[in-house]
Short mmCIF file of C-alpha atoms in Angstrom, two decimals:
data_model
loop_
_atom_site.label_atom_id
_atom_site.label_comp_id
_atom_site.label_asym_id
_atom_site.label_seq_id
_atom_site.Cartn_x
_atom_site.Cartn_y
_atom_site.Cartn_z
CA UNK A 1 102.08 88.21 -18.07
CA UNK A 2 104.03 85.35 -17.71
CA UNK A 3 104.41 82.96 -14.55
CA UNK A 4 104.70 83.94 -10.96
CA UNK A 5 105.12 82.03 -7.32
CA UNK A 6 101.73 80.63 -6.56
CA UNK A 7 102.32 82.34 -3.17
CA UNK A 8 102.30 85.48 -4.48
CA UNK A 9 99.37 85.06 -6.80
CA UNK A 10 97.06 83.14 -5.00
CA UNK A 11 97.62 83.51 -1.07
CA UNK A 12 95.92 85.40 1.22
CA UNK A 13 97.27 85.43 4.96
CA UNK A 14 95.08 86.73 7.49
CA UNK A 15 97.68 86.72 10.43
CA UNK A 16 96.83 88.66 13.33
CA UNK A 17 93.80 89.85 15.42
CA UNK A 18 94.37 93.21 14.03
CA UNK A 19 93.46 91.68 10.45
CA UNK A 20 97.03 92.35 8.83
CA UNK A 21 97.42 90.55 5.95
CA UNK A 22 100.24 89.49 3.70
CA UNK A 23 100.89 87.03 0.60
CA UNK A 24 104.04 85.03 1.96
CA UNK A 25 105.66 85.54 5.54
CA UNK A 26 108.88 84.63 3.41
CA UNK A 27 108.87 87.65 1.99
CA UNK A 28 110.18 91.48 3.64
CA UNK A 29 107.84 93.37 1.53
CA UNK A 30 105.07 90.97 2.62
CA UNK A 31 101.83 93.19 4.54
CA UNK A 32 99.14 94.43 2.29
CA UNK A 33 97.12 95.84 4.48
CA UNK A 34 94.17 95.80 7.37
CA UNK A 35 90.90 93.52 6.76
CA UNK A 36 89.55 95.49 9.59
CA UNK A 37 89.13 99.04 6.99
CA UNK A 38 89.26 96.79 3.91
CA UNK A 39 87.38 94.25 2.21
CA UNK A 40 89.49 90.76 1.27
CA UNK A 41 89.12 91.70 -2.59
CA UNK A 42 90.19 95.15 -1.84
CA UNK A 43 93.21 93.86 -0.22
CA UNK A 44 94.09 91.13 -2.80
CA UNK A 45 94.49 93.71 -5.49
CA UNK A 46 95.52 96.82 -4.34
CA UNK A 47 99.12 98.57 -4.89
CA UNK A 48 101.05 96.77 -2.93
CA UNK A 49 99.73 93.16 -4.03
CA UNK A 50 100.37 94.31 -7.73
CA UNK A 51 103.63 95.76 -7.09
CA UNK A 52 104.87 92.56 -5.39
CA UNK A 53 103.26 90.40 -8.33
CA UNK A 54 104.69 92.43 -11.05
CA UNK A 55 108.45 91.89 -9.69
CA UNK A 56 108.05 88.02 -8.67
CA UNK A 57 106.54 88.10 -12.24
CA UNK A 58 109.92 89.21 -13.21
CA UNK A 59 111.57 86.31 -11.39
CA UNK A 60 113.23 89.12 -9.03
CA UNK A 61 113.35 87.46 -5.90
CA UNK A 62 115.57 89.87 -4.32
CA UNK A 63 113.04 90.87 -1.80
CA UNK A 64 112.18 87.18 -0.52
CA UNK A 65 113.97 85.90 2.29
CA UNK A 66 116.38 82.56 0.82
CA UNK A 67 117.24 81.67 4.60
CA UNK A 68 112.84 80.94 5.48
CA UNK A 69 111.88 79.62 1.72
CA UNK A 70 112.32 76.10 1.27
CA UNK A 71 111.68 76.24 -2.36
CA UNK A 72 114.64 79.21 -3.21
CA UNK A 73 116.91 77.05 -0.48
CA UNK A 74 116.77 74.25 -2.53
CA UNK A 75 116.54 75.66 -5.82
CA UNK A 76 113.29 74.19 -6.46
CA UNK A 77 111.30 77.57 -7.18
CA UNK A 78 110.06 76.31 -10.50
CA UNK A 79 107.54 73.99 -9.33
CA UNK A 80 105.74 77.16 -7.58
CA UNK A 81 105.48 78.95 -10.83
CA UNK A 82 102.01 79.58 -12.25
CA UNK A 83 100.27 81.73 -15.03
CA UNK A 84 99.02 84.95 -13.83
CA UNK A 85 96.05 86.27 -14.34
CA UNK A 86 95.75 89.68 -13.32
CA UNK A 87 92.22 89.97 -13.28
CA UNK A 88 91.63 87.62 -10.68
CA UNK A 89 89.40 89.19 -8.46
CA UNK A 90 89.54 86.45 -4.93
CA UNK A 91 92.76 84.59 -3.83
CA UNK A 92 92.10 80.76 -4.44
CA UNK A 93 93.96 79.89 -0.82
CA UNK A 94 92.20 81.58 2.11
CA UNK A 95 94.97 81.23 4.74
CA UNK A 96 93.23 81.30 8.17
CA UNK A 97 95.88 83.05 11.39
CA UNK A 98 94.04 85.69 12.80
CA UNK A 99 93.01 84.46 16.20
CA UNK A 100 96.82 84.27 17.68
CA UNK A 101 95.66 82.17 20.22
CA UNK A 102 97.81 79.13 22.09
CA UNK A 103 97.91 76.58 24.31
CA UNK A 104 101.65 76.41 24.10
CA UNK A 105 104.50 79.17 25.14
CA UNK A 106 106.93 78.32 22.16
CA UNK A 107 110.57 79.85 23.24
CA UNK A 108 110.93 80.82 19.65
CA UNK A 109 107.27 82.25 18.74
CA UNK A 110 105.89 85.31 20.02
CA UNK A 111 102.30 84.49 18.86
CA UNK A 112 101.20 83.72 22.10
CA UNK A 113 101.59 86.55 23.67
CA UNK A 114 100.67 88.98 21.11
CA UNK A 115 96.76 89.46 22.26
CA UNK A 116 98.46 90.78 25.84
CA UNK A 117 96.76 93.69 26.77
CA UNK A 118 93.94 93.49 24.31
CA UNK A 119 90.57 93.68 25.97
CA UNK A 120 88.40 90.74 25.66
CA UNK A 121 85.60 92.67 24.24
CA UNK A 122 88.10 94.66 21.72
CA UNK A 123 89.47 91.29 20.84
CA UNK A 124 86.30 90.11 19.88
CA UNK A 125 85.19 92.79 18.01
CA UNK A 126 88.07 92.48 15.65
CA UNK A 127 87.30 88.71 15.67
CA UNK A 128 83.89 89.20 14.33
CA UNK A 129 84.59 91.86 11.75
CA UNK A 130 87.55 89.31 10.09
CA UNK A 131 84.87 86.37 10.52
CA UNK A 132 82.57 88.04 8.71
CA UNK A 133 84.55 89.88 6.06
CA UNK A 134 86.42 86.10 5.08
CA UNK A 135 82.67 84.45 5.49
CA UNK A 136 82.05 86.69 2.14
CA UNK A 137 85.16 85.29 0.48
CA UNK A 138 85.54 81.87 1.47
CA UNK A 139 83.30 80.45 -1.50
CA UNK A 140 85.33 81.51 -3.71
CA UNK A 141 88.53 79.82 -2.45
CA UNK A 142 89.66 76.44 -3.41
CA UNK A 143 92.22 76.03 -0.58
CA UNK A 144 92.10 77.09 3.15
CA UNK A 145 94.45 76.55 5.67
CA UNK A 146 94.79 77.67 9.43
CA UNK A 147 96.16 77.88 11.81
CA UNK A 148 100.09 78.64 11.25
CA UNK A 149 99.77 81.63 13.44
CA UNK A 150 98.60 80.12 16.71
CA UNK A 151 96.90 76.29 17.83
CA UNK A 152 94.17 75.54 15.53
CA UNK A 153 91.86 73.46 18.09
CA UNK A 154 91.64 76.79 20.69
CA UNK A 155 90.44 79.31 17.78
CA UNK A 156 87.10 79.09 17.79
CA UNK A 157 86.22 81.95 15.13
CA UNK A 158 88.95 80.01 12.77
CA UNK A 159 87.34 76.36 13.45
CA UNK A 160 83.58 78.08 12.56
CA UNK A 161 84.89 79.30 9.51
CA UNK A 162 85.98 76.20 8.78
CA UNK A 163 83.19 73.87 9.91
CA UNK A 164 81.15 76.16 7.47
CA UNK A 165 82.85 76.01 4.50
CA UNK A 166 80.92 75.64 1.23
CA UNK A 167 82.95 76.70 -1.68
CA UNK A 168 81.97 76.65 -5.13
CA UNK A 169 84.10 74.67 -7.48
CA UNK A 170 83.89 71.59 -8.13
CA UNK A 171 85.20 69.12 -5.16
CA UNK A 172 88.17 67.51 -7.04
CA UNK A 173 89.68 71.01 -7.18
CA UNK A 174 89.06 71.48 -3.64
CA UNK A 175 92.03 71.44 -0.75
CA UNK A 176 92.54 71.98 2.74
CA UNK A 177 95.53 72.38 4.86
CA UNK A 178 95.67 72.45 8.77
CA UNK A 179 98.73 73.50 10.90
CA UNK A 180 98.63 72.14 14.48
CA UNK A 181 100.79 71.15 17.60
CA UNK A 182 98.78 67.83 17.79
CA UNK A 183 98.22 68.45 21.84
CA UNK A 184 93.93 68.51 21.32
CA UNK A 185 94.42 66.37 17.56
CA UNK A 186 91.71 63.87 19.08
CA UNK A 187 88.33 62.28 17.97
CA UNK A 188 86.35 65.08 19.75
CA UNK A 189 88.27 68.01 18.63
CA UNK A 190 88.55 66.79 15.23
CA UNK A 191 84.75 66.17 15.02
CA UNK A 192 84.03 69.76 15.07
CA UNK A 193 85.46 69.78 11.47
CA UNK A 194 85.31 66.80 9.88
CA UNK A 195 83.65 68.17 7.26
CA UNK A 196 86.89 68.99 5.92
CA UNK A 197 87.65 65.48 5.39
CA UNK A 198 85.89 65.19 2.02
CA UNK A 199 88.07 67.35 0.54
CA UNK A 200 91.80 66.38 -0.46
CA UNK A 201 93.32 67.36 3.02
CA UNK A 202 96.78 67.78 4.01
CA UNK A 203 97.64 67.71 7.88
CA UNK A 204 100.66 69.15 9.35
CA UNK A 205 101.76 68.38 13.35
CA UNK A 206 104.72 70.29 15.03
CA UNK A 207 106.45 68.19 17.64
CA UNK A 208 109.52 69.56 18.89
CA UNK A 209 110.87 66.62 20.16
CA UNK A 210 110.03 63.17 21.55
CA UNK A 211 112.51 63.86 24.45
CA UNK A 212 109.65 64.43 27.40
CA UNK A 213 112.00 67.40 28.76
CA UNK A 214 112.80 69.01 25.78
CA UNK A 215 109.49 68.65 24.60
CA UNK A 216 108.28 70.67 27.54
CA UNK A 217 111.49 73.13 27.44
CA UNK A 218 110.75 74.22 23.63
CA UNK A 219 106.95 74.06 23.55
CA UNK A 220 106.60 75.93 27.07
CA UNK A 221 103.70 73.28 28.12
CA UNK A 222 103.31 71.20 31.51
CA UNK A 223 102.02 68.49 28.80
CA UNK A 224 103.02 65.44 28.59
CA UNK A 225 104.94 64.21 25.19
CA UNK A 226 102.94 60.56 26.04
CA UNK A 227 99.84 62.50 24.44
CA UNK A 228 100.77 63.72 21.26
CA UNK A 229 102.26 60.59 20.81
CA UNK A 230 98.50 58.82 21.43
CA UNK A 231 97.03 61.75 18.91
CA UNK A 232 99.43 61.15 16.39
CA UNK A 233 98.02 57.52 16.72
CA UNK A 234 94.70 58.96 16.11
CA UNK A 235 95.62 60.94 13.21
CA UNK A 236 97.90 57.87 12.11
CA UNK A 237 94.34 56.18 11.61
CA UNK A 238 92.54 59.28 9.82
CA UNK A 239 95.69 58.97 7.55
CA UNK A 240 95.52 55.42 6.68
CA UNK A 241 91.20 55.39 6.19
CA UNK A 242 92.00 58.10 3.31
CA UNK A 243 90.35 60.65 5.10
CA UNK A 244 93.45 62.62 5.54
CA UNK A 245 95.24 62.48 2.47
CA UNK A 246 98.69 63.78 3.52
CA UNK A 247 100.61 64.00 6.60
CA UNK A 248 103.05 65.88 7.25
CA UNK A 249 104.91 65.78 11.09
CA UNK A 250 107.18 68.84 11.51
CA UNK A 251 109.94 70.10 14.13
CA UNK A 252 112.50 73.09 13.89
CA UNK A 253 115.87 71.78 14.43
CA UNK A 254 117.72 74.22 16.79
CA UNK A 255 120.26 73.36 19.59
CA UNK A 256 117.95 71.61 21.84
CA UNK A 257 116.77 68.97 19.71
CA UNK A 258 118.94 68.68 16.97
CA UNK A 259 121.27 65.54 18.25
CA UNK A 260 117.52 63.49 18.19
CA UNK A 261 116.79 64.31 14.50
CA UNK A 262 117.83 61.26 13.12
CA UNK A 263 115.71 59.48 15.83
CA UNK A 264 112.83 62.01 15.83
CA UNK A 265 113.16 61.36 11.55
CA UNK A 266 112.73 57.88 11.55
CA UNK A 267 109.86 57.48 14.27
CA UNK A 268 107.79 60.22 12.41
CA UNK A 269 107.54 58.07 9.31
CA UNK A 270 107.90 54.50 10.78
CA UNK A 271 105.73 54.84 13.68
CA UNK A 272 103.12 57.41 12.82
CA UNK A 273 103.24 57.08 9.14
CA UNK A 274 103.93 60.48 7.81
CA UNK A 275 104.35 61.14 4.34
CA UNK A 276 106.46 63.87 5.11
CA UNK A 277 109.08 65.23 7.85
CA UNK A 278 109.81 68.19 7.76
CA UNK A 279 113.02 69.91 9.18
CA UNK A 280 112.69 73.96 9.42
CA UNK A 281 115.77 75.87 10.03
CA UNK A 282 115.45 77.95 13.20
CA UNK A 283 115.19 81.43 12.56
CA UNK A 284 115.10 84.30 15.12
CA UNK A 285 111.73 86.54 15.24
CA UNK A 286 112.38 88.29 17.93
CA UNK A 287 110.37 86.37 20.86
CA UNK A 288 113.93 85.73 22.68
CA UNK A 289 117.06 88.08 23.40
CA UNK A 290 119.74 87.99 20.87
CA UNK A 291 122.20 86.55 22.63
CA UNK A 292 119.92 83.49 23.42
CA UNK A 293 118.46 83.08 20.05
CA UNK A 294 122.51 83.20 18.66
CA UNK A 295 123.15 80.00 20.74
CA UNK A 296 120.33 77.95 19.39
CA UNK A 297 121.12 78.45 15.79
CA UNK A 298 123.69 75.48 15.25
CA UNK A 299 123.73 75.83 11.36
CA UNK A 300 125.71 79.34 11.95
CA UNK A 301 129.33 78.23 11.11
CA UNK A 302 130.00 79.90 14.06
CA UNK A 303 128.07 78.18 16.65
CA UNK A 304 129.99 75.94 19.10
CA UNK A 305 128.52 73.01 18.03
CA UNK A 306 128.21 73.49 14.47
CA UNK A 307 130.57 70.73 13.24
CA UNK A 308 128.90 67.99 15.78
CA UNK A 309 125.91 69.43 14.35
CA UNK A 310 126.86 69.20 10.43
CA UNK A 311 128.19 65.37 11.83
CA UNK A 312 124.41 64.72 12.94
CA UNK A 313 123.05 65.97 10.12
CA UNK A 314 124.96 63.80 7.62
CA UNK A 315 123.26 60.57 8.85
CA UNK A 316 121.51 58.48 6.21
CA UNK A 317 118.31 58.48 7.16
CA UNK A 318 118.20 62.28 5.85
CA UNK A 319 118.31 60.74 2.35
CA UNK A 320 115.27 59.28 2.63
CA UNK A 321 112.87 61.07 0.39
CA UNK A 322 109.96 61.52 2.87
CA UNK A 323 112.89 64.03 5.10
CA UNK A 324 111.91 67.49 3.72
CA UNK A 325 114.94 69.42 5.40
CA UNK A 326 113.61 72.67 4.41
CA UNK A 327 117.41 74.41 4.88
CA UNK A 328 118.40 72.36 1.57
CA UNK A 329 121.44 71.23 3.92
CA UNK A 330 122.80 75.04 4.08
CA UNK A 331 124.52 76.54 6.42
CA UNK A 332 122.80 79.81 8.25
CA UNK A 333 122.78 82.94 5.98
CA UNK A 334 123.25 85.08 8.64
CA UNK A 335 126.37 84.29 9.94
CA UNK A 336 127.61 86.20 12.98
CA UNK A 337 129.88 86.65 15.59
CA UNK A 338 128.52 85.56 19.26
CA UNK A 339 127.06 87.66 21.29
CA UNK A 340 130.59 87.72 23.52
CA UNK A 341 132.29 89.06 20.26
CA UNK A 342 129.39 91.56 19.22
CA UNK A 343 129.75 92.93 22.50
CA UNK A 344 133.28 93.66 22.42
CA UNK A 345 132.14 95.15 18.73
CA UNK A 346 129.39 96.98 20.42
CA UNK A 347 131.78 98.49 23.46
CA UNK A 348 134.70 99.62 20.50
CA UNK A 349 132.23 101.47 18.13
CA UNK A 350 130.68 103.25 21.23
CA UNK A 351 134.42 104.07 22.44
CA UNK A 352 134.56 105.14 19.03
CA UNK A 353 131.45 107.23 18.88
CA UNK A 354 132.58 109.24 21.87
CA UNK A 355 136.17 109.54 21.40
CA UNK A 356 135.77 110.73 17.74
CA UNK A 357 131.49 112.13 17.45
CA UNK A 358 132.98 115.48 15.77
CA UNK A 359 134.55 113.52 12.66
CA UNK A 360 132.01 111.27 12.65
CA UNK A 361 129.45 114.00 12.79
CA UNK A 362 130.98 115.65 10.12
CA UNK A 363 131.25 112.35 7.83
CA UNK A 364 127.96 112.52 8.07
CA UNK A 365 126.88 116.06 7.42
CA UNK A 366 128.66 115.85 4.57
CA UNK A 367 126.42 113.00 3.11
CA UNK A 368 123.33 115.44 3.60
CA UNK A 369 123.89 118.42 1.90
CA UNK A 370 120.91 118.05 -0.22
CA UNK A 371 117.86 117.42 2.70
CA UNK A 372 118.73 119.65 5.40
CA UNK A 373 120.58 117.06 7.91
CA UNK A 374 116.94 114.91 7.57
CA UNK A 375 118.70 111.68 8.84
CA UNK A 376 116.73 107.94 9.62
CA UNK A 377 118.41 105.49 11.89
CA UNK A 378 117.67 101.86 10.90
CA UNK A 379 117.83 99.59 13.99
CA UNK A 380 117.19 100.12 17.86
CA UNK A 381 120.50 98.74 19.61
CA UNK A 382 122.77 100.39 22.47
CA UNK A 383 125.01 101.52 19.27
CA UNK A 384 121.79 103.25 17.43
CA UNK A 385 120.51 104.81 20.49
CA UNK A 386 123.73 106.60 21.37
CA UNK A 387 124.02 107.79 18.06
CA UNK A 388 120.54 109.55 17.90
CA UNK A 389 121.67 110.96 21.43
CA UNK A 390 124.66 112.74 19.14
CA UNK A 391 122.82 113.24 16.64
CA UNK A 392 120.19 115.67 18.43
CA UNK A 393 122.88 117.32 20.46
CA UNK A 394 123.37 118.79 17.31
CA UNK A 395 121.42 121.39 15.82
CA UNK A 396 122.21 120.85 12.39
CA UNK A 397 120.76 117.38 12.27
CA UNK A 398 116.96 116.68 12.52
CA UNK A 399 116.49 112.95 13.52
CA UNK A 400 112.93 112.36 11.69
CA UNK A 401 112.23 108.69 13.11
CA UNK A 402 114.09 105.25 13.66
CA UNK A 403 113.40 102.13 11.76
CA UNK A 404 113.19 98.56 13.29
CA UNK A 405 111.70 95.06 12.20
CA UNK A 406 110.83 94.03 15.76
CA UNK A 407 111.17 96.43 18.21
CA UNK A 408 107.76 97.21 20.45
CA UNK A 409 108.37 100.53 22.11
CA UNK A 410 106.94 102.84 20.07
CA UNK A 411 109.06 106.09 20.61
CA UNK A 412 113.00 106.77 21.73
CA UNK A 413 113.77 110.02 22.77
CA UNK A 414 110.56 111.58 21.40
CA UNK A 415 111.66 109.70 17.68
CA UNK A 416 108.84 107.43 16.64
CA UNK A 417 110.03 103.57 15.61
CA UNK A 418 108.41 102.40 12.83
CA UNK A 419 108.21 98.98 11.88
CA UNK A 420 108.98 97.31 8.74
CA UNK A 421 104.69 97.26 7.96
CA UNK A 422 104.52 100.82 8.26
CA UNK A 423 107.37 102.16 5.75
CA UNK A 424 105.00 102.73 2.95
CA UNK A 425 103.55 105.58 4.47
CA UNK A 426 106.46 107.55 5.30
CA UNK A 427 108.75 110.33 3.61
CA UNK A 428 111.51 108.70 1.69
CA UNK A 429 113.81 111.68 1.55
CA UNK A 430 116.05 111.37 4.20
CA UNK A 431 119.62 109.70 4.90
CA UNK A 432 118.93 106.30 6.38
CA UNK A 433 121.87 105.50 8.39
CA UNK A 434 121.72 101.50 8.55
CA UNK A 435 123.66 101.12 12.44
CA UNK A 436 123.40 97.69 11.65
CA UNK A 437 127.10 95.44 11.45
CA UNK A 438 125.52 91.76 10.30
CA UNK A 439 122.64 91.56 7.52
CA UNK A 440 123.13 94.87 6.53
CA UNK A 441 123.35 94.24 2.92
CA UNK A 442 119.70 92.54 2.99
CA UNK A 443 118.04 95.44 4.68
CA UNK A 444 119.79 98.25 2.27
CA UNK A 445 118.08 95.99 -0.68
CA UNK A 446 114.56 95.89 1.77
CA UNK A 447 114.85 99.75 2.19
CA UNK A 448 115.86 100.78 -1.66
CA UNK A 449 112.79 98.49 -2.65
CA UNK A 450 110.51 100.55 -0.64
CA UNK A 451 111.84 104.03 -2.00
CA UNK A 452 114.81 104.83 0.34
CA UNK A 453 117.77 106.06 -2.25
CA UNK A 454 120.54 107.58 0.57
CA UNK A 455 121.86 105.21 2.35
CA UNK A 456 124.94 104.66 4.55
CA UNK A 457 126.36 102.20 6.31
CA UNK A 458 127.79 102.93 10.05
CA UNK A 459 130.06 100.40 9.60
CA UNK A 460 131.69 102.62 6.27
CA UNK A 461 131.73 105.76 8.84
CA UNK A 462 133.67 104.37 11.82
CA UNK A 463 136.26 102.42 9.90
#
């Protein structure tokens, strides 16, 4: 069969209290389905695991996202490449998220706060059921990792998994990766898995800055910075006794912090003795307004402070080998106007839409002659909304549902939203109208992938 991205092959993300599960969050046709209704072998090799494998088999990477993966960024995707085995029946890397629990309030993360409104008891529940259903798989995994979708040292179903862990091959093949914001990284936290420390074990710490008020601003904590700097001592120690065998201190570089890299750079690996640092691009998932999350993107050519920014950036110390900058030193991919010049955008197609709804109206009618006037409207904006308000004023036109990748509400004017998770299920012949003026080019490839062949963009219709 070839080779294929060890991601795709081999790992198995368990990334919400729900139990959804995906391969690689750098991918948009990611989710494979629910470990709640389905066991973790069922899951690894059902439709949508094989169809993903047999394209990324292909080398067709036109589905994974360039901007998040540090390995198509820098060009480097060869060194992921492995022989596949189809009849693989486990994932080797057991990928450990599911508790979404924090003691931080990230500005860019909306893990956090996605358990809001649960019950404790319903919480639970679902707890139990994924504990148990990975319990039955972890033996057969060589790798686990946790927690990238929450604070490791406050999930308590994740650190018993964990703490139990008795796989079956042999010990040299044996790995183990843990994702933390360092804030409970101590002697008595780490104690309740130190078991993990005979294995070949890789340790990664987000710090968002060293800066005691920006620390606070972009991790949303009343802690002080003074104490992850005395656990990254700790963990300094761990590091140098062998016991943790890689260490890896992380940051996203956005427009708080990004004038301290070279600083934050150099103490990671001369004072705390990382192997690694690594620099993620900031990327917008939806836990802040747009016009907020615009500003602290500095690597869009269109920031404000994107050439002091580039000027920062170009400091030596980013040479050093140990700075992973996981951007590959590109700018943003999606470039776009601020949020001052997408309104003006906004308020001229909406003058548009009003002054001109017959000829637009008719554009469009004539783009459906073959399903009825079925149409789909991808993205939930001021601009979408009005034009599923035209749309059912007329009676020629049946709006079947709206698409969005991060919208919450669950229904606009009586038309159901359906997230990006959920498109396998639905009816595919319809005219998705993409109401969508930057990345619109990405999502028409995301939507074709998953079946949608009529597509137009509202930006072609209100020329």
């Amino acid at each position: 069969m070839g080779k294929i991205c060890y991601r795709a092959l081999n790992r198995f993300q368990v990334y919400s209290f729900n139990g959804d599960v995906r391969l690689c969050g750098w991918m948009r046709d990611q989710y494979l389905g629910n470990l709640i209704d389905n066991t973790v072998e069922e899951l690894f090799n059902n439709e949508n695991a094989l169809r993903i494998r047999e394209r990324l088999s292909n080398q067709d990477y036109s589905m994974c996202m360039a901007d998040h993966c540090p390995y198509l960024a820098n060009g480097s995707i060869e060194e992921m490449l492995v022989e596949y085995d189809p009849k693989q029946r486990y994932p080797e890397e057991l990928a450990l998220g599911f508790e979404n629990t924090c003691n931080y309030a990230c500005t860019g993360c909306t893990f956090h706060s996605k358990p809001q409104g649960k019950k404790r008891e319903e919480l639970e529940e679902n707890y139990q059921i994924i504990e148990d259903k990975l319990r039955l798989a972890m033996p057969y995994a060589k790798s686990v990792s946790a927690n990238g979708c929450g604070e490791l040292f406050v999930s308590k179903h994740i650190l018993k998994l964990l703490s139990e862990w008795e796989p079956i091959a042999p010990i040299e093949e044996l790995h183990a990766s843990l994702e933390t914001n360092g804030s409970l990284f101590d002697e008595e936290h780490w104690k309740q898995i130190d078991n993990l420390g005979k294995y070949d074990l890789r340790v990664s710490i987000s710090v968002m800055s060293f800066r005691e008020d920006i620390y606070r601003y972009l991790s949303g904590t009343i802690l002080s910075v003074s104490r992850i700097e005395d656990n990254l001592r700790f963990v300094k120690s761990l590091r140098e006794s062998g016991i943790i065998n890689y260490l890896e201190l992380c940051t996203v570089v956005q427009e708080q912090n990004f004038r301290e890299m070279p600083e934050f750079a150099s103490r990671c690996i001369e004072e705390y003795g990382a192997d690694s640092v690594r620099l993620r691009p900031y990327a917008a998932w939806g836990a802040e307004e747009p016009d907020v999350a615009w500003f602290k993107n500095p690597r869009n050519p269109k920031h404000p402070l994107y050439k002091e920014y580039k000027r920062v950036m170009s400091d030596p110390v980013f040479s050093d080998p140990k700075v992973d900058d996981w951007s590959g030193g590109q700018d943003a991919k999606d470039v776009s106007d601020s949020p001052y010049e997408m309104e003006k955008k906004s308020f001229g197609i909406l003058n548009f839409l009003w002054q001109n709804s017959d000829d637009v109206i008719k554009r469009l009618h004539d783009l459906t002659p073959n399903n009825n006037g079925r149409i789909v409207v991808y993205g939930v904006t001021d601009i979408s909304k009005a034009i599923v308000q035209k749309l059912i004023s007329y009676n020629e036109f049946n709006v079947e549902y709206m698409i969005d990748r991060d919208c919450t509400d669950w229904y606009y004017l009586d038309k159901r939203i359906w997230r990006h998770i959920h498109l396998d299920e639905l009816d595919k012949d319809v005219l998705v109208l993409l109401a969508l003026f930057d990345r619109g080019d990405d999502i028409s490839a995301f939507l074709k992938n998953k079946g949608y062949n009529h597509i137009v963009f509202l930006r072609d219709i209100v020329k």
